[in-house]
PDB file of C-alpha atoms in Angstrom:
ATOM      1  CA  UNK I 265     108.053  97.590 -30.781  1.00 55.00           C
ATOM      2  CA  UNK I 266     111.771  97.961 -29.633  1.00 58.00           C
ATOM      3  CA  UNK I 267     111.498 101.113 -30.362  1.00 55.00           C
ATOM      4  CA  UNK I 268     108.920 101.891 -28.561  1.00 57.00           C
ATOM      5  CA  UNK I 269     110.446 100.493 -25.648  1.00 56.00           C
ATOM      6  CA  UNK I 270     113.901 102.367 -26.155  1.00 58.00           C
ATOM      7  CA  UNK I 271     111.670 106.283 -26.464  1.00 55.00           C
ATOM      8  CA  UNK I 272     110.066 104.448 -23.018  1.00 56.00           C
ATOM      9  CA  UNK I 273     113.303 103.933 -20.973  1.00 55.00           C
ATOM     10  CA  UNK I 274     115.018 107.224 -22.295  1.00 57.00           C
ATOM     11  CA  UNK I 275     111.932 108.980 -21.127  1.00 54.00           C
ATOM     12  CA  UNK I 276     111.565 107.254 -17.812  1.00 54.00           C
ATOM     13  CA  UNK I 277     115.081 107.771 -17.476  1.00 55.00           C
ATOM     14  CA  UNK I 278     115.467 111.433 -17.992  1.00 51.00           C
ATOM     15  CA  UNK I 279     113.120 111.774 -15.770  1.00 51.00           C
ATOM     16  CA  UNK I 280     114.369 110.724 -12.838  1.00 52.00           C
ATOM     17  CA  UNK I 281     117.673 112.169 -13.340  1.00 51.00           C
ATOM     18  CA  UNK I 282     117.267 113.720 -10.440  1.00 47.00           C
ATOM     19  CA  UNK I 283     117.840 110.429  -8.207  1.00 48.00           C
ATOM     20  CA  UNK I 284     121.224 110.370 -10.075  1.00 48.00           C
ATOM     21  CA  UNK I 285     122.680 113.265  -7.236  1.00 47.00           C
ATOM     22  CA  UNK I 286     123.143 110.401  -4.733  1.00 45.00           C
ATOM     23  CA  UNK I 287     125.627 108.625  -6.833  1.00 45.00           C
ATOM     24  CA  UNK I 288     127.075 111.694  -7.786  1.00 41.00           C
ATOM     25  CA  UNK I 289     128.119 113.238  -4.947  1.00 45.00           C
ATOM     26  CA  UNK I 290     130.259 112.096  -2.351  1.00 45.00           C
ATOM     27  CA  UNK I 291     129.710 110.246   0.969  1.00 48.00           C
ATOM     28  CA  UNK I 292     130.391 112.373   4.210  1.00 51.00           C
ATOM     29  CA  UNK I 293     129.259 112.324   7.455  1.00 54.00           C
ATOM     30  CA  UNK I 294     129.990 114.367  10.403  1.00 55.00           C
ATOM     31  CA  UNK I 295     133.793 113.527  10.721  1.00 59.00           C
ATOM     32  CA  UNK I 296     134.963 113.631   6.517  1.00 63.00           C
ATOM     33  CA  UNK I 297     135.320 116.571   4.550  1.00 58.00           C
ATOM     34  CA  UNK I 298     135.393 116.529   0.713  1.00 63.00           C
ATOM     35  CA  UNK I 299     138.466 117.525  -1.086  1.00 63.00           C
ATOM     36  CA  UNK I 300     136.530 121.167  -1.891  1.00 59.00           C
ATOM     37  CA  UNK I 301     136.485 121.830   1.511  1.00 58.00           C
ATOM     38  CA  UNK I 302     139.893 121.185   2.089  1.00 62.00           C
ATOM     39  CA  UNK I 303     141.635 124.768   3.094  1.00 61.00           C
ATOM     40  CA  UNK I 304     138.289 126.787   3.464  1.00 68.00           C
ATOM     41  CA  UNK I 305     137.302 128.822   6.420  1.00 72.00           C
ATOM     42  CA  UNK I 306     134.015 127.399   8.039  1.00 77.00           C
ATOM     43  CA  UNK I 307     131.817 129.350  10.540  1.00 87.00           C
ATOM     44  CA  UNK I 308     131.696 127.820  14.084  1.00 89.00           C
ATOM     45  CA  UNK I 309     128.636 128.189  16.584  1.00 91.00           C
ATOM     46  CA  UNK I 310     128.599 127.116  20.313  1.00 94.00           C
ATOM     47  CA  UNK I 311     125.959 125.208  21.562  1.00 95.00           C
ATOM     48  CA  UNK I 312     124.676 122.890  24.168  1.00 97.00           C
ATOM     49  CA  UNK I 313     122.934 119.673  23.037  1.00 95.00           C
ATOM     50  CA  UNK I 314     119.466 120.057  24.278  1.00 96.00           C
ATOM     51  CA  UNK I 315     117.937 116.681  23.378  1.00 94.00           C
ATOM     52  CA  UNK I 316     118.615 113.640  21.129  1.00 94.00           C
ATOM     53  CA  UNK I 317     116.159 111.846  19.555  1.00 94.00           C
ATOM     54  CA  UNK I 318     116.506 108.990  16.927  1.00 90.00           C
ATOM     55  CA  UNK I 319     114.613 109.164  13.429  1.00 89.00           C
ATOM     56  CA  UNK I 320     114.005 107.664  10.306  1.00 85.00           C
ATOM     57  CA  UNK I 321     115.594 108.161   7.005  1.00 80.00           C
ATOM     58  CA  UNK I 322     112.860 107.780   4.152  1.00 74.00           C
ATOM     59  CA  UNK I 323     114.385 105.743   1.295  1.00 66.00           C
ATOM     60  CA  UNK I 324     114.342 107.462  -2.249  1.00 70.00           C
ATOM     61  CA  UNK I 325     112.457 106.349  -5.316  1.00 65.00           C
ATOM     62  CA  UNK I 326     113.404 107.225  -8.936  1.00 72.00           C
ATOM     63  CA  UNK I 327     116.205 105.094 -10.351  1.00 75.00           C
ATOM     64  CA  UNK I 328     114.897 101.596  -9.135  1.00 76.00           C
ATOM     65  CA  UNK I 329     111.618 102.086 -10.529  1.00 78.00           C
ATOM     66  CA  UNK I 330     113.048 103.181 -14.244  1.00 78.00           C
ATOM     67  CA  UNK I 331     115.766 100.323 -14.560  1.00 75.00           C
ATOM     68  CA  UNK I 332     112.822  98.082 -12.990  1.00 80.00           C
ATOM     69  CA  UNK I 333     110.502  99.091 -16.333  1.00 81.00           C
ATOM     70  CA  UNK I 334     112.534  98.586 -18.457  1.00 79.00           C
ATOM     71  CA  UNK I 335     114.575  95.380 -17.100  1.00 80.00           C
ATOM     72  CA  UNK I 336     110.506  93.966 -16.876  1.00 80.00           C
ATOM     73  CA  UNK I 337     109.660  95.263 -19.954  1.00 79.00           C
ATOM     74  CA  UNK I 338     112.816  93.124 -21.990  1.00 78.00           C
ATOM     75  CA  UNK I 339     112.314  90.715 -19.724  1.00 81.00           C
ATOM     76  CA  UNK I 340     108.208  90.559 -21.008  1.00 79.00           C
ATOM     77  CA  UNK I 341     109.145  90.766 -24.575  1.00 78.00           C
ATOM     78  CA  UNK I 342     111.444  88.159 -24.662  1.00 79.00           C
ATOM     79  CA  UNK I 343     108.487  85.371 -23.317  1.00 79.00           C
ATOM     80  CA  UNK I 344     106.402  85.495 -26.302  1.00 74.00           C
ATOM     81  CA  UNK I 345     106.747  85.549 -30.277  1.00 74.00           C
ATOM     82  CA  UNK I 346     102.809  86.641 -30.633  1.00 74.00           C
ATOM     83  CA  UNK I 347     102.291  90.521 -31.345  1.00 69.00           C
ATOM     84  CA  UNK I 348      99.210  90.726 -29.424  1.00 68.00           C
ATOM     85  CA  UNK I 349     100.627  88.382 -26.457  1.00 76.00           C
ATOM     86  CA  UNK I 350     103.773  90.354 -26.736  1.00 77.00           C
ATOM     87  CA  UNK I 351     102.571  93.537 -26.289  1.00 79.00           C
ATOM     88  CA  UNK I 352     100.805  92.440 -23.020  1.00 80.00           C
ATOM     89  CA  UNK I 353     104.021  90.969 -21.922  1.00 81.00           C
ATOM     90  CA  UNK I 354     106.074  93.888 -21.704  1.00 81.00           C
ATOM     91  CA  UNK I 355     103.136  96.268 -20.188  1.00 82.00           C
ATOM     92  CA  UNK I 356     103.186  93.429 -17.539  1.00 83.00           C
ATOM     93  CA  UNK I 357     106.799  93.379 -16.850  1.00 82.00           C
ATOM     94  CA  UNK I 358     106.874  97.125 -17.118  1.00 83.00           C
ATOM     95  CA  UNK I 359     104.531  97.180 -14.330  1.00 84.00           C
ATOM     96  CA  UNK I 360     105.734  94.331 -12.480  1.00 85.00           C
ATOM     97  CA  UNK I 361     109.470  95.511 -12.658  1.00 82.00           C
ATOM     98  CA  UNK I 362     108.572  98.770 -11.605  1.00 83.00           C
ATOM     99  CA  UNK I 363     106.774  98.122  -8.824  1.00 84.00           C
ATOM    100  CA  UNK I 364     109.644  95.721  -7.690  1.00 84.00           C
ATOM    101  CA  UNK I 365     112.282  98.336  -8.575  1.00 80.00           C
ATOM    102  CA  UNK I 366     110.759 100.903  -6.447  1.00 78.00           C
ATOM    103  CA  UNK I 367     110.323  98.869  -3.402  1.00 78.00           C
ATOM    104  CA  UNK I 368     114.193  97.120  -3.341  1.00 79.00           C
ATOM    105  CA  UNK I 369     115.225 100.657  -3.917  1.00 77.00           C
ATOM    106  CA  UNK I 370     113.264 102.766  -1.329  1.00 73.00           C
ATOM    107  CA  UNK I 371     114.102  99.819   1.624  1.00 71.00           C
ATOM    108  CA  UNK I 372     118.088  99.765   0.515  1.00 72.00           C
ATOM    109  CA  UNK I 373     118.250 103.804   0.931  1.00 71.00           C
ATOM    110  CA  UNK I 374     116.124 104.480   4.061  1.00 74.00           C
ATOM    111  CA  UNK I 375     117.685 104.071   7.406  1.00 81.00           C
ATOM    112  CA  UNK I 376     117.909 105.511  10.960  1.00 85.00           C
ATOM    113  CA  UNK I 377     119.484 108.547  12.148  1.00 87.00           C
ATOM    114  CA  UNK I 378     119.305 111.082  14.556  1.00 90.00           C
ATOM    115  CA  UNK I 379     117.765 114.140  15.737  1.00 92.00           C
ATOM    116  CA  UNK I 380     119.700 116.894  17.678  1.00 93.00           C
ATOM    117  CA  UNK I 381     118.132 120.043  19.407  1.00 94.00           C
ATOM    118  CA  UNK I 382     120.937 122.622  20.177  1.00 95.00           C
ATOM    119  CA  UNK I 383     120.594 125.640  21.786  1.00 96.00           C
ATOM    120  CA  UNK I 384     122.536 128.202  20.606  1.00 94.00           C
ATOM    121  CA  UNK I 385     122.968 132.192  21.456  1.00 94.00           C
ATOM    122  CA  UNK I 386     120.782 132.208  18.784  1.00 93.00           C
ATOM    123  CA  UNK I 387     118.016 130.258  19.312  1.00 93.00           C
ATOM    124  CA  UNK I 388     117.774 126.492  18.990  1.00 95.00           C
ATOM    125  CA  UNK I 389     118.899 124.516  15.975  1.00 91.00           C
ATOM    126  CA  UNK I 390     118.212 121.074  15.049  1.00 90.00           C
ATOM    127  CA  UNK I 391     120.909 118.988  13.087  1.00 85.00           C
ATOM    128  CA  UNK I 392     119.842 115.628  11.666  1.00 88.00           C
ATOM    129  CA  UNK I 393     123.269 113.197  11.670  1.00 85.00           C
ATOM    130  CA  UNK I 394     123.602 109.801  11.078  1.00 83.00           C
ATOM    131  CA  UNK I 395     125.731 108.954  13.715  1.00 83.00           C
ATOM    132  CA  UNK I 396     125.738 109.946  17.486  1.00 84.00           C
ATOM    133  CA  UNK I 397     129.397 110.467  18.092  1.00 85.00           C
ATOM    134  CA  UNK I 398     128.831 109.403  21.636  1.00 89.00           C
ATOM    135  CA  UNK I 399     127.429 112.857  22.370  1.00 92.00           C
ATOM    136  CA  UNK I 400     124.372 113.038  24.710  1.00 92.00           C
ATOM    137  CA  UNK I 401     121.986 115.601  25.900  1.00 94.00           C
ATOM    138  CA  UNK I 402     123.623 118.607  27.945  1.00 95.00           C
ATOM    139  CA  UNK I 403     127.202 117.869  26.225  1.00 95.00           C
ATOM    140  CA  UNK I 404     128.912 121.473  25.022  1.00 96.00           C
ATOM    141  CA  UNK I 405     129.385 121.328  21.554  1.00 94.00           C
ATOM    142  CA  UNK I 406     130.287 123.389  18.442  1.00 93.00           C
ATOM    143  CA  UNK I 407     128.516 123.666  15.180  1.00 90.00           C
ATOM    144  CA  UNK I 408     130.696 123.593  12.169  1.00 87.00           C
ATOM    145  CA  UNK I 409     128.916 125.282   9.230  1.00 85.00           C
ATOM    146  CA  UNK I 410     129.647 127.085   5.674  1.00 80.00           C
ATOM    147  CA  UNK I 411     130.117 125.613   2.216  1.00 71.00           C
ATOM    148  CA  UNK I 412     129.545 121.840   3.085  1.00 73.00           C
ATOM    149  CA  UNK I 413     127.610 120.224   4.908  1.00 78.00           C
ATOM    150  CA  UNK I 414     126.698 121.154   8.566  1.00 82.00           C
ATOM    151  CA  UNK I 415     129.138 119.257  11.722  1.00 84.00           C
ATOM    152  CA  UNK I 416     128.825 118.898  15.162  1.00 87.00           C
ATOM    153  CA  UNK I 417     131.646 118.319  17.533  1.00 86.00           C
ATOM    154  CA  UNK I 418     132.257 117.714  21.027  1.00 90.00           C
ATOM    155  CA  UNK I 419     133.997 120.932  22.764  1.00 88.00           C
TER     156      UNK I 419
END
């Protein structure tokens, strides 16, 4: 049976590897640079802020639902001695820790950010940030793009 759990998790686990990017890569926002950036050229765009709107940040699922399996599955295993009672256990606390995984998880990622339409020579752009750097709508700004992520400034 603990074996069966073990091929469970690993599988659960490698798939979702894909949540693993957010604690991977590093925090920026609009006024840090990583250390790769550091000494590279970055394109610049001027623009005027056309509107500002705040939106929502969906939270991300993946990681909390696989440690929730198999943290409920243990946790099911360990309540009974019975093979036919344990077996029920752990599908229980599977399910029950997954669905409580993926629900703290999604509501400690999502959050609020916002929405900014720029016109540009261009055309307009629209930049999602998740801070407003006291900028508002009709403010002259540039647009800092190229290997990392995408800035906006004040001019």
């Amino acid at each position: 049976m603990f074996k069966s759990i073990i091929t469970i998790a690993s599988i659960l686990l490698l798939t979702s590897c894909s949540s693993l990017d957010r604690f991977t890569q590093e925090d920026q926002d609009s006024k840090s640079y990583s250390s790769s950036e550091s000494g590279q050229f970055s394109r610049v765009t001027e623009g005027v802020i056309v509107s500002i709107k705040e939106v929502k940040i969906s939270g991300t699922k993946g990681l909390g639902t696989t440690f929730g399996t198999v943290l409920g599955g243990l946790a099911g295993s360990a309540t009974t001695d019975r093979k036919y009672n344990k077996e029920a256990a752990i599908a229980i606390g599977a399910l029950a820790g997954a669905l409580l995984g993926s629900t703290v998880e999604k509501f400690s990622t999502e959050g609020v950010a916002y929405e900014f339409l720029i016109k540009t020579s261009s055309g307009l752009k629209a930049f999602v940030d998740t801070t407003k750097q006291d900028l508002k709508s009709g403010d002259a700004v540039y647009i800092i793009h190229g290997s990392g992520p995408v800035r906006i400034s004040k001019r």
